[in-house]
Amino acid sequence: MSSIPSRDDSSTAALGGLSANQGRDSRVRIIQLKWVALQDAAEAVRALAGLEARHLPDEIRDFPEFIQSAGGWWLDHAARAVGDLAAVMEQGLAALLSARTKGANASIAALALWREFEAATAAIVLLAPPPADTTDRPAGDIDNIEAA
């Protein structure tokens, strides 16, 4: 019998002694920290590519808050996607810096990594659910929903 809890075990033991809410809060905090680190790494890649600094759009800057309020499967997918992108950026930035220390021009490689980062970030941001529709509609009136 394994002492490692399975991923399907939703008990407190599977969360390392944390309650479900504490475990969720920890995951959200990890996403927030990784997201900030990713944006900082992206700026370093932009600089290596010779691109100017950018203004971060609200939907990118505020993504951790959007996904936190969504919870559920959105949070699960976001955690995986942010972790995957962090791994790519860590390895990519390390390779770029290594090339630079050896005197190589890494600007083309940096531009390619930047484009990959930009595409991945756009896909991750799409994981956030759409904002709640606040228009007034009669409950259960499907014709109004389809026409809207």
GROMACS .gro file of N, CA and C in nm:
model
  444
    1MET      N    1   0.084  -0.118   0.000
    1MET     CA    2   0.000   0.000   0.000
    1MET      C    3   0.088   0.124   0.000
    2SER      N    4   0.060   0.215  -0.089
    2SER     CA    5   0.141   0.335  -0.103
    2SER      C    6   0.105   0.438   0.002
    3SER      N    7   0.206   0.507   0.053
    3SER     CA    8   0.181   0.613   0.150
    3SER      C    9   0.154   0.747   0.081
    4ILE      N   10   0.165   0.747  -0.052
    4ILE     CA   11   0.140   0.869  -0.128
    4ILE      C   12  -0.007   0.876  -0.164
    5PRO      N   13  -0.079   0.979  -0.121
    5PRO     CA   14  -0.221   0.987  -0.154
    5PRO      C   15  -0.242   1.004  -0.303
    6SER      N   16  -0.349   0.947  -0.354
    6SER     CA   17  -0.379   0.960  -0.497
    6SER      C   18  -0.434   1.099  -0.525
    7ARG      N   19  -0.426   1.139  -0.653
    7ARG     CA   20  -0.477   1.271  -0.692
    7ARG      C   21  -0.628   1.277  -0.679
    8ASP      N   22  -0.694   1.159  -0.684
    8ASP     CA   23  -0.840   1.156  -0.677
    8ASP      C   24  -0.890   1.168  -0.535
    9ASP      N   25  -0.801   1.151  -0.437
    9ASP     CA   26  -0.840   1.157  -0.297
    9ASP      C   27  -0.864   1.302  -0.259
   10SER      N   28  -0.988   1.338  -0.231
   10SER     CA   29  -1.021   1.477  -0.199
   10SER      C   30  -1.018   1.504  -0.050
   11SER      N   31  -0.967   1.409   0.026
   11SER     CA   32  -0.962   1.427   0.170
   11SER      C   33  -0.857   1.530   0.209
   12THR      N   34  -0.860   1.569   0.332
   12THR     CA   35  -0.762   1.664   0.384
   12THR      C   36  -0.621   1.607   0.373
   13ALA      N   37  -0.605   1.475   0.388
   13ALA     CA   38  -0.473   1.413   0.380
   13ALA      C   39  -0.411   1.435   0.243
   14ALA      N   40  -0.491   1.433   0.138
   14ALA     CA   41  -0.439   1.453   0.002
   14ALA      C   42  -0.386   1.593  -0.017
   15LEU      N   43  -0.428   1.684   0.066
   15LEU     CA   44  -0.382   1.823   0.055
   15LEU      C   45  -0.273   1.852   0.157
   16GLY      N   46  -0.209   1.748   0.206
   16GLY     CA   47  -0.100   1.767   0.301
   16GLY      C   48  -0.146   1.823   0.433
   17GLY      N   49  -0.266   1.784   0.476
   17GLY     CA   50  -0.318   1.832   0.603
   17GLY      C   51  -0.394   1.963   0.592
   18LEU      N   52  -0.404   2.020   0.474
   18LEU     CA   53  -0.476   2.146   0.456
   18LEU      C   54  -0.622   2.118   0.426
   19SER      N   55  -0.708   2.209   0.465
   19SER     CA   56  -0.848   2.197   0.425
   19SER      C   57  -0.858   2.228   0.276
   20ALA      N   58  -0.970   2.196   0.216
   20ALA     CA   59  -0.988   2.221   0.072
   20ALA      C   60  -0.969   2.368   0.039
   21ASN      N   61  -1.022   2.457   0.122
   21ASN     CA   62  -1.008   2.600   0.094
   21ASN      C   63  -0.863   2.646   0.109
   22GLN      N   64  -0.792   2.594   0.208
   22GLN     CA   65  -0.652   2.631   0.225
   22GLN      C   66  -0.569   2.580   0.108
   23GLY      N   67  -0.599   2.459   0.061
   23GLY     CA   68  -0.529   2.406  -0.054
   23GLY      C   69  -0.555   2.489  -0.178
   24ARG      N   70  -0.680   2.532  -0.197
   24ARG     CA   71  -0.716   2.616  -0.312
   24ARG      C   72  -0.646   2.750  -0.302
   25ASP      N   73  -0.645   2.809  -0.183
   25ASP     CA   74  -0.578   2.937  -0.164
   25ASP      C   75  -0.429   2.927  -0.192
   26SER      N   76  -0.368   2.815  -0.153
   26SER     CA   77  -0.226   2.794  -0.181
   26SER      C   78  -0.201   2.785  -0.330
   27ARG      N   79  -0.287   2.714  -0.401
   27ARG     CA   80  -0.272   2.701  -0.546
   27ARG      C   81  -0.287   2.836  -0.614
   28VAL      N   82  -0.383   2.915  -0.568
   28VAL     CA   83  -0.403   3.048  -0.626
   28VAL      C   84  -0.280   3.135  -0.602
   29ARG      N   85  -0.224   3.127  -0.482
   29ARG     CA   86  -0.105   3.207  -0.451
   29ARG      C   87   0.013   3.166  -0.538
   30ILE      N   88   0.028   3.036  -0.562
   30ILE     CA   89   0.135   2.987  -0.649
   30ILE      C   90   0.115   3.040  -0.790
   31ILE      N   91  -0.009   3.036  -0.839
   31ILE     CA   92  -0.037   3.089  -0.972
   31ILE      C   93  -0.001   3.237  -0.978
   32GLN      N   94  -0.039   3.312  -0.875
   32GLN     CA   95  -0.009   3.456  -0.872
   32GLN      C   96   0.141   3.481  -0.878
   33LEU      N   97   0.217   3.409  -0.797
   33LEU     CA   98   0.362   3.429  -0.793
   33LEU      C   99   0.427   3.390  -0.925
   34LYS      N  100   0.385   3.278  -0.981
   34LYS     CA  101   0.442   3.236  -1.110
   34LYS      C  102   0.405   3.334  -1.220
   35TRP      N  103   0.282   3.386  -1.215
   35TRP     CA  104   0.237   3.479  -1.319
   35TRP      C  105   0.322   3.606  -1.318
   36VAL      N  106   0.348   3.660  -1.200
   36VAL     CA  107   0.432   3.779  -1.188
   36VAL      C  108   0.574   3.748  -1.237
   37ALA      N  109   0.628   3.633  -1.198
   37ALA     CA  110   0.762   3.595  -1.242
   37ALA      C  111   0.766   3.577  -1.394
   38LEU      N  112   0.660   3.522  -1.452
   38LEU     CA  113   0.654   3.506  -1.597
   38LEU      C  114   0.655   3.640  -1.668
   39GLN      N  115   0.583   3.737  -1.616
   39GLN     CA  116   0.580   3.868  -1.679
   39GLN      C  117   0.717   3.935  -1.670
   40ASP      N  118   0.786   3.916  -1.557
   40ASP     CA  119   0.922   3.970  -1.543
   40ASP      C  120   1.018   3.902  -1.641
   41ALA      N  121   1.008   3.769  -1.652
   41ALA     CA  122   1.092   3.695  -1.746
   41ALA      C  123   1.064   3.739  -1.889
   42ALA      N  124   0.938   3.764  -1.919
   42ALA     CA  125   0.901   3.807  -2.054
   42ALA      C  126   0.965   3.942  -2.088
   43GLU      N  127   0.973   4.030  -1.991
   43GLU     CA  128   1.037   4.159  -2.016
   43GLU      C  129   1.186   4.141  -2.043
   44ALA      N  130   1.249   4.046  -1.973
   44ALA     CA  131   1.391   4.018  -1.999
   44ALA      C  132   1.408   3.962  -2.141
   45VAL      N  133   1.319   3.875  -2.183
   45VAL     CA  134   1.325   3.819  -2.318
   45VAL      C  135   1.302   3.929  -2.421
   46ARG      N  136   1.208   4.017  -2.394
   46ARG     CA  137   1.183   4.130  -2.485
   46ARG      C  138   1.309   4.215  -2.500
   47ALA      N  139   1.376   4.240  -2.390
   47ALA     CA  140   1.498   4.321  -2.396
   47ALA      C  141   1.606   4.249  -2.478
   48LEU      N  142   1.621   4.118  -2.458
   48LEU     CA  143   1.719   4.042  -2.535
   48LEU      C  144   1.684   4.039  -2.684
   49ALA      N  145   1.555   4.050  -2.715
   49ALA     CA  146   1.510   4.051  -2.854
   49ALA      C  147   1.521   4.190  -2.916
   50GLY      N  148   1.552   4.290  -2.834
   50GLY     CA  149   1.563   4.427  -2.883
   50GLY      C  150   1.430   4.498  -2.894
   51LEU      N  151   1.329   4.447  -2.825
   51LEU     CA  152   1.197   4.509  -2.828
   51LEU      C  153   1.183   4.608  -2.713
   52GLU      N  154   1.099   4.706  -2.732
   52GLU     CA  155   1.073   4.804  -2.626
   52GLU      C  156   0.987   4.741  -2.517
   53ALA      N  157   0.994   4.801  -2.399
   53ALA     CA  158   0.908   4.756  -2.289
   53ALA      C  159   0.763   4.776  -2.328
   54ARG      N  160   0.677   4.695  -2.273
   54ARG     CA  161   0.535   4.703  -2.309
   54ARG      C  162   0.451   4.739  -2.188
   55HIS      N  163   0.335   4.793  -2.218
   55HIS     CA  164   0.234   4.816  -2.114
   55HIS      C  165   0.152   4.688  -2.106
   56LEU      N  166   0.140   4.632  -1.989
   56LEU     CA  167   0.070   4.507  -1.971
   56LEU      C  168  -0.082   4.532  -1.970
   57PRO      N  169  -0.155   4.473  -2.065
   57PRO     CA  170  -0.301   4.490  -2.066
   57PRO      C  171  -0.364   4.436  -1.937
   58ASP      N  172  -0.476   4.495  -1.898
   58ASP     CA  173  -0.543   4.456  -1.774
   58ASP      C  174  -0.577   4.308  -1.769
   59GLU      N  175  -0.624   4.252  -1.881
   59GLU     CA  176  -0.666   4.111  -1.878
   59GLU      C  177  -0.547   4.018  -1.855
   60ILE      N  178  -0.428   4.062  -1.891
   60ILE     CA  179  -0.309   3.982  -1.862
   60ILE      C  180  -0.262   4.008  -1.719
   61ARG      N  181  -0.252   4.133  -1.683
   61ARG     CA  182  -0.206   4.168  -1.547
   61ARG      C  183  -0.296   4.108  -1.440
   62ASP      N  184  -0.428   4.113  -1.461
   62ASP     CA  185  -0.524   4.072  -1.360
   62ASP      C  186  -0.569   3.926  -1.373
   63PHE      N  187  -0.506   3.850  -1.462
   63PHE     CA  188  -0.548   3.712  -1.483
   63PHE      C  189  -0.558   3.631  -1.354
   64PRO      N  190  -0.461   3.637  -1.263
   64PRO     CA  191  -0.474   3.556  -1.141
   64PRO      C  192  -0.602   3.587  -1.061
   65GLU      N  193  -0.644   3.711  -1.059
   65GLU     CA  194  -0.766   3.745  -0.987
   65GLU      C  195  -0.890   3.689  -1.059
   66PHE      N  196  -0.889   3.696  -1.192
   66PHE     CA  197  -1.001   3.641  -1.269
   66PHE      C  198  -1.014   3.491  -1.245
   67ILE      N  199  -0.902   3.422  -1.249
   67ILE     CA  200  -0.905   3.276  -1.237
   67ILE      C  201  -0.936   3.236  -1.093
   68GLN      N  202  -0.895   3.316  -0.997
   68GLN     CA  203  -0.926   3.287  -0.857
   68GLN      C  204  -1.075   3.292  -0.834
   69SER      N  205  -1.140   3.393  -0.890
   69SER     CA  206  -1.284   3.404  -0.870
   69SER      C  207  -1.360   3.294  -0.943
   70ALA      N  208  -1.300   3.238  -1.049
   70ALA     CA  209  -1.365   3.132  -1.125
   70ALA      C  210  -1.359   2.999  -1.050
   71GLY      N  211  -1.239   2.966  -1.001
   71GLY     CA  212  -1.223   2.839  -0.930
   71GLY      C  213  -1.247   2.719  -1.021
   72GLY      N  214  -1.282   2.607  -0.961
   72GLY     CA  215  -1.317   2.485  -1.034
   72GLY      C  216  -1.215   2.441  -1.137
   73TRP      N  217  -1.267   2.388  -1.248
   73TRP     CA  218  -1.178   2.337  -1.352
   73TRP      C  219  -1.096   2.448  -1.415
   74TRP      N  220  -1.144   2.572  -1.414
   74TRP     CA  221  -1.067   2.683  -1.468
   74TRP      C  222  -0.935   2.697  -1.391
   75LEU      N  223  -0.945   2.687  -1.260
   75LEU     CA  224  -0.827   2.699  -1.175
   75LEU      C  225  -0.730   2.582  -1.200
   76ASP      N  226  -0.783   2.461  -1.216
   76ASP     CA  227  -0.699   2.345  -1.244
   76ASP      C  228  -0.621   2.362  -1.373
   77HIS      N  229  -0.692   2.399  -1.479
   77HIS     CA  230  -0.626   2.417  -1.609
   77HIS      C  231  -0.526   2.534  -1.606
   78ALA      N  232  -0.563   2.640  -1.539
   78ALA     CA  233  -0.474   2.756  -1.530
   78ALA      C  234  -0.346   2.719  -1.456
   79ALA      N  235  -0.358   2.645  -1.347
   79ALA     CA  236  -0.240   2.605  -1.270
   79ALA      C  237  -0.145   2.524  -1.358
   80ARG      N  238  -0.200   2.430  -1.435
   80ARG     CA  239  -0.115   2.349  -1.523
   80ARG      C  240  -0.052   2.434  -1.632
   81ALA      N  241  -0.132   2.518  -1.695
   81ALA     CA  242  -0.082   2.599  -1.806
   81ALA      C  243   0.025   2.698  -1.761
   82VAL      N  244   0.004   2.762  -1.648
   82VAL     CA  245   0.102   2.857  -1.596
   82VAL      C  246   0.231   2.783  -1.559
   83GLY      N  247   0.218   2.667  -1.499
   83GLY     CA  248   0.336   2.586  -1.467
   83GLY      C  249   0.413   2.544  -1.591
   84ASP      N  250   0.340   2.502  -1.694
   84ASP     CA  251   0.405   2.463  -1.820
   84ASP      C  252   0.478   2.580  -1.883
   85LEU      N  253   0.413   2.696  -1.886
   85LEU     CA  254   0.476   2.814  -1.946
   85LEU      C  255   0.597   2.857  -1.864
   86ALA      N  256   0.589   2.846  -1.733
   86ALA     CA  257   0.704   2.881  -1.648
   86ALA      C  258   0.823   2.790  -1.680
   87ALA      N  259   0.797   2.662  -1.702
   87ALA     CA  260   0.905   2.569  -1.736
   87ALA      C  261   0.969   2.606  -1.870
   88VAL      N  262   0.887   2.639  -1.968
   88VAL     CA  263   0.939   2.678  -2.099
   88VAL      C  264   1.022   2.805  -2.088
   89MET      N  265   0.970   2.903  -2.018
   89MET     CA  266   1.041   3.030  -2.005
   89MET      C  267   1.171   3.015  -1.926
   90GLU      N  268   1.169   2.933  -1.823
   90GLU     CA  269   1.290   2.912  -1.744
   90GLU      C  270   1.401   2.853  -1.831
   91GLN      N  271   1.368   2.749  -1.906
   91GLN     CA  272   1.468   2.687  -1.991
   91GLN      C  273   1.509   2.779  -2.106
   92GLY      N  274   1.412   2.846  -2.165
   92GLY     CA  275   1.442   2.936  -2.277
   92GLY      C  276   1.529   3.052  -2.236
   93LEU      N  277   1.496   3.114  -2.125
   93LEU     CA  278   1.575   3.228  -2.078
   93LEU      C  279   1.715   3.184  -2.038
   94ALA      N  280   1.726   3.067  -1.977
   94ALA     CA  281   1.858   3.016  -1.941
   94ALA      C  282   1.943   2.994  -2.067
   95ALA      N  283   1.881   2.940  -2.172
   95ALA     CA  284   1.954   2.917  -2.297
   95ALA      C  285   1.996   3.049  -2.361
   96LEU      N  286   1.907   3.147  -2.358
   96LEU     CA  287   1.940   3.278  -2.415
   96LEU      C  288   2.057   3.343  -2.340
   97LEU      N  289   2.051   3.338  -2.209
   97LEU     CA  290   2.158   3.398  -2.129
   97LEU      C  291   2.290   3.324  -2.147
   98SER      N  292   2.283   3.193  -2.160
   98SER     CA  293   2.404   3.114  -2.185
   98SER      C  294   2.466   3.153  -2.320
   99ALA      N  295   2.382   3.166  -2.420
   99ALA     CA  296   2.432   3.206  -2.552
   99ALA      C  297   2.496   3.344  -2.547
  100ARG      N  298   2.431   3.435  -2.475
  100ARG     CA  299   2.486   3.572  -2.462
  100ARG      C  300   2.621   3.573  -2.393
  101THR      N  301   2.637   3.491  -2.288
  101THR     CA  302   2.764   3.489  -2.216
  101THR      C  303   2.877   3.433  -2.303
  102LYS      N  304   2.839   3.357  -2.405
  102LYS     CA  305   2.939   3.302  -2.497
  102LYS      C  306   2.962   3.392  -2.617
  103GLY      N  307   2.900   3.511  -2.614
  103GLY     CA  308   2.921   3.608  -2.719
  103GLY      C  309   2.829   3.594  -2.839
  104ALA      N  310   2.734   3.505  -2.835
  104ALA     CA  311   2.643   3.486  -2.948
  104ALA      C  312   2.533   3.593  -2.947
  105ASN      N  313   2.485   3.625  -3.064
  105ASN     CA  314   2.372   3.716  -3.077
  105ASN      C  315   2.245   3.632  -3.060
  106ALA      N  316   2.176   3.654  -2.951
  106ALA     CA  317   2.058   3.574  -2.918
  106ALA      C  318   1.928   3.646  -2.952
  107SER      N  319   1.934   3.756  -3.025
  107SER     CA  320   1.813   3.836  -3.047
  107SER      C  321   1.707   3.761  -3.129
  108ILE      N  322   1.747   3.684  -3.229
  108ILE     CA  323   1.649   3.610  -3.309
  108ILE      C  324   1.583   3.501  -3.225
  109ALA      N  325   1.663   3.429  -3.148
  109ALA     CA  326   1.609   3.327  -3.059
  109ALA      C  327   1.519   3.390  -2.953
  110ALA      N  328   1.558   3.505  -2.902
  110ALA     CA  329   1.477   3.575  -2.803
  110ALA      C  330   1.343   3.618  -2.863
  111LEU      N  331   1.346   3.663  -2.986
  111LEU     CA  332   1.221   3.703  -3.052
  111LEU      C  333   1.129   3.582  -3.070
  112ALA      N  334   1.187   3.468  -3.106
  112ALA     CA  335   1.106   3.346  -3.120
  112ALA      C  336   1.045   3.305  -2.986
  113LEU      N  337   1.125   3.311  -2.879
  113LEU     CA  338   1.073   3.279  -2.746
  113LEU      C  339   0.966   3.378  -2.705
  114TRP      N  340   0.986   3.506  -2.736
  114TRP     CA  341   0.886   3.607  -2.703
  114TRP      C  342   0.754   3.576  -2.773
  115ARG      N  343   0.760   3.541  -2.901
  115ARG     CA  344   0.637   3.510  -2.975
  115ARG      C  345   0.566   3.388  -2.917
  116GLU      N  346   0.642   3.288  -2.877
  116GLU     CA  347   0.582   3.170  -2.813
  116GLU      C  348   0.517   3.209  -2.681
  117PHE      N  349   0.586   3.293  -2.605
  117PHE     CA  350   0.531   3.340  -2.478
  117PHE      C  351   0.402   3.416  -2.500
  118GLU      N  352   0.403   3.504  -2.597
  118GLU     CA  353   0.285   3.586  -2.626
  118GLU      C  354   0.166   3.499  -2.665
  119ALA      N  355   0.189   3.399  -2.750
  119ALA     CA  356   0.081   3.309  -2.792
  119ALA      C  357   0.030   3.226  -2.674
  120ALA      N  358   0.122   3.175  -2.592
  120ALA     CA  359   0.082   3.095  -2.477
  120ALA      C  360   0.005   3.179  -2.375
  121THR      N  361   0.050   3.301  -2.353
  121THR     CA  362  -0.019   3.390  -2.259
  121THR      C  363  -0.160   3.419  -2.307
  122ALA      N  364  -0.175   3.445  -2.436
  122ALA     CA  365  -0.309   3.471  -2.491
  122ALA      C  366  -0.400   3.350  -2.470
  123ALA      N  367  -0.346   3.230  -2.489
  123ALA     CA  368  -0.427   3.109  -2.469
  123ALA      C  369  -0.462   3.091  -2.322
  124ILE      N  370  -0.368   3.117  -2.233
  124ILE     CA  371  -0.393   3.102  -2.090
  124ILE      C  372  -0.499   3.201  -2.043
  125VAL      N  373  -0.490   3.323  -2.089
  125VAL     CA  374  -0.587   3.425  -2.049
  125VAL      C  375  -0.728   3.385  -2.092
  126LEU      N  376  -0.738   3.313  -2.202
  126LEU     CA  377  -0.870   3.266  -2.248
  126LEU      C  378  -0.930   3.161  -2.156
  127LEU      N  379  -0.850   3.104  -2.065
  127LEU     CA  380  -0.903   3.009  -1.969
  127LEU      C  381  -0.997   3.075  -1.869
  128ALA      N  382  -0.979   3.203  -1.846
  128ALA     CA  383  -1.066   3.273  -1.752
  128ALA      C  384  -1.207   3.277  -1.809
  129PRO      N  385  -1.307   3.250  -1.727
  129PRO     CA  386  -1.444   3.251  -1.776
  129PRO      C  387  -1.487   3.391  -1.815
  130PRO      N  388  -1.583   3.401  -1.905
  130PRO     CA  389  -1.630   3.535  -1.941
  130PRO      C  390  -1.695   3.601  -1.821
  131PRO      N  391  -1.692   3.734  -1.818
  131PRO     CA  392  -1.756   3.803  -1.706
  131PRO      C  393  -1.905   3.774  -1.707
  132ALA      N  394  -1.964   3.777  -1.589
  132ALA     CA  395  -2.107   3.752  -1.577
  132ALA      C  396  -2.185   3.855  -1.657
  133ASP      N  397  -2.285   3.808  -1.728
  133ASP     CA  398  -2.369   3.897  -1.808
  133ASP      C  399  -2.465   3.967  -1.713
  134THR      N  400  -2.461   4.096  -1.712
  134THR     CA  401  -2.542   4.172  -1.617
  134THR      C  402  -2.665   4.235  -1.680
  135THR      N  403  -2.694   4.202  -1.808
  135THR     CA  404  -2.813   4.259  -1.870
  135THR      C  405  -2.937   4.197  -1.808
  136ASP      N  406  -3.043   4.276  -1.803
  136ASP     CA  407  -3.168   4.228  -1.745
  136ASP      C  408  -3.241   4.142  -1.847
  137ARG      N  409  -3.267   4.019  -1.807
  137ARG     CA  410  -3.344   3.927  -1.890
  137ARG      C  411  -3.442   3.852  -1.801
  138PRO      N  412  -3.560   3.827  -1.851
  138PRO     CA  413  -3.652   3.746  -1.771
  138PRO      C  414  -3.595   3.605  -1.754
  139ALA      N  415  -3.605   3.550  -1.636
  139ALA     CA  416  -3.553   3.416  -1.610
  139ALA      C  417  -3.626   3.314  -1.696
  140GLY      N  418  -3.549   3.227  -1.761
  140GLY     CA  419  -3.607   3.120  -1.839
  140GLY      C  420  -3.653   3.160  -1.978
  141ASP      N  421  -3.632   3.283  -2.019
  141ASP     CA  422  -3.677   3.328  -2.151
  141ASP      C  423  -3.566   3.304  -2.253
  142ILE      N  424  -3.568   3.185  -2.315
  142ILE     CA  425  -3.461   3.144  -2.405
  142ILE      C  426  -3.455   3.231  -2.530
  143ASP      N  427  -3.566   3.284  -2.576
  143ASP     CA  428  -3.564   3.370  -2.696
  143ASP      C  429  -3.483   3.495  -2.671
  144ASN      N  430  -3.495   3.553  -2.553
  144ASN     CA  431  -3.417   3.672  -2.521
  144ASN      C  432  -3.268   3.642  -2.511
  145ILE      N  433  -3.234   3.524  -2.462
  145ILE     CA  434  -3.093   3.486  -2.449
  145ILE      C  435  -3.032   3.470  -2.587
  146GLU      N  436  -3.104   3.403  -2.680
  146GLU     CA  437  -3.050   3.382  -2.813
  146GLU      C  438  -3.041   3.512  -2.891
  147ALA      N  439  -3.133   3.604  -2.869
  147ALA     CA  440  -3.134   3.730  -2.943
  147ALA      C  441  -3.027   3.826  -2.892
  148ALA      N  442  -2.985   3.807  -2.768
  148ALA     CA  443  -2.890   3.901  -2.707
  148ALA      C  444  -2.751   3.887  -2.760
   0.00000   0.00000   0.00000
